[in-house]
Amino acid sequence: MADIVDTLINDGRFTTLVEAINRASLLQGLMEPASITVFAPTDEAFSKLPSGTMGIFLDNPPELEKLLTYHVIANRIASTDINTLSSTPTVEGSTLTIDTSEGIKINDARVVEPDVESDNGVIHIIDTVLVPQSVSELLVAS
């Protein structure tokens, strides 16, 4: 089995996410032998962001890192475990809200494909980019 980064690369739906991970110098951390959860937005999810948004992030690595680590949980959470939670802390430091009343919803993002396994954790594919409050303030200022 591949690690999280190789799993994303091999899938083909995550070129924007992988580019952002690389730009934020997070590749190595997501390849280490740990047990993490990544809520991974597809390229289609990134395309829903307002025009120019990714350029702002790609030109601002510290804010890009906040955006990306908001999608990472420091332990492995399978979809069966998500169903028992109402929230979970992120590596970024904020908390994600979980709603399982109709499928799995993380903040405003729907999990469209849960439990994609990798050597060092699990990926849940989401349809919307999660934006922490601290980063959304950057977008308003731009």
mmCIF file of C-alpha atoms in Angstrom, residues 78-124:
data_model
loop_
_atom_site.group_PDB
_atom_site.id
_atom_site.type_symbol
_atom_site.label_atom_id
_atom_site.label_comp_id
_atom_site.label_asym_id
_atom_site.label_seq_id
_atom_site.Cartn_x
_atom_site.Cartn_y
_atom_site.Cartn_z
ATOM 1 C CA ALA A 78 -12.444 5.647 9.979
ATOM 2 C CA SER A 79 -15.955 6.550 8.826
ATOM 3 C CA THR A 80 -17.423 4.226 11.440
ATOM 4 C CA ASP A 81 -15.644 6.272 14.120
ATOM 5 C CA ILE A 82 -16.709 9.586 12.558
ATOM 6 C CA ASN A 83 -20.313 8.548 13.147
ATOM 7 C CA THR A 84 -19.687 8.749 16.907
ATOM 8 C CA LEU A 85 -18.236 12.296 16.811
ATOM 9 C CA SER A 86 -19.768 15.764 16.630
ATOM 10 C CA SER A 87 -16.416 17.515 16.150
ATOM 11 C CA THR A 88 -12.687 16.856 15.934
ATOM 12 C CA PRO A 89 -9.565 19.011 16.346
ATOM 13 C CA THR A 90 -7.308 19.593 13.348
ATOM 14 C CA VAL A 91 -3.528 19.797 13.074
ATOM 15 C CA GLU A 92 -4.041 23.502 12.243
ATOM 16 C CA GLY A 93 -5.526 23.975 15.736
ATOM 17 C CA SER A 94 -9.169 24.645 14.945
ATOM 18 C CA THR A 95 -12.080 22.256 15.261
ATOM 19 C CA LEU A 96 -14.116 20.692 12.469
ATOM 20 C CA THR A 97 -17.844 20.177 12.963
ATOM 21 C CA ILE A 98 -19.200 16.754 12.036
ATOM 22 C CA ASP A 99 -22.791 16.038 11.005
ATOM 23 C CA THR A 100 -23.773 12.454 10.221
ATOM 24 C CA SER A 101 -27.543 12.928 9.975
ATOM 25 C CA GLU A 102 -27.430 12.525 6.155
ATOM 26 C CA GLY A 103 -24.166 10.862 5.191
ATOM 27 C CA ILE A 104 -21.013 12.486 6.543
ATOM 28 C CA LYS A 105 -20.622 16.242 6.456
ATOM 29 C CA ILE A 106 -17.474 17.999 7.696
ATOM 30 C CA ASN A 107 -18.293 21.692 8.171
ATOM 31 C CA ASP A 108 -19.837 22.472 4.749
ATOM 32 C CA ALA A 109 -18.130 19.632 2.872
ATOM 33 C CA ARG A 110 -19.710 16.299 2.091
ATOM 34 C CA VAL A 111 -17.611 13.158 2.264
ATOM 35 C CA VAL A 112 -18.150 11.691 -1.200
ATOM 36 C CA GLU A 113 -15.828 8.712 -0.711
ATOM 37 C CA PRO A 114 -14.854 7.584 2.790
ATOM 38 C CA ASP A 115 -12.100 5.286 3.975
ATOM 39 C CA VAL A 116 -9.476 5.386 1.227
ATOM 40 C CA GLU A 117 -6.727 3.473 3.002
ATOM 41 C CA SER A 118 -3.011 4.260 2.907
ATOM 42 C CA ASP A 119 0.042 3.015 4.762
ATOM 43 C CA ASN A 120 0.034 5.916 7.183
ATOM 44 C CA GLY A 121 -3.631 6.730 7.610
ATOM 45 C CA VAL A 122 -6.974 7.171 5.944
ATOM 46 C CA ILE A 123 -8.301 9.632 3.377
ATOM 47 C CA HIS A 124 -11.897 10.809 3.193
#
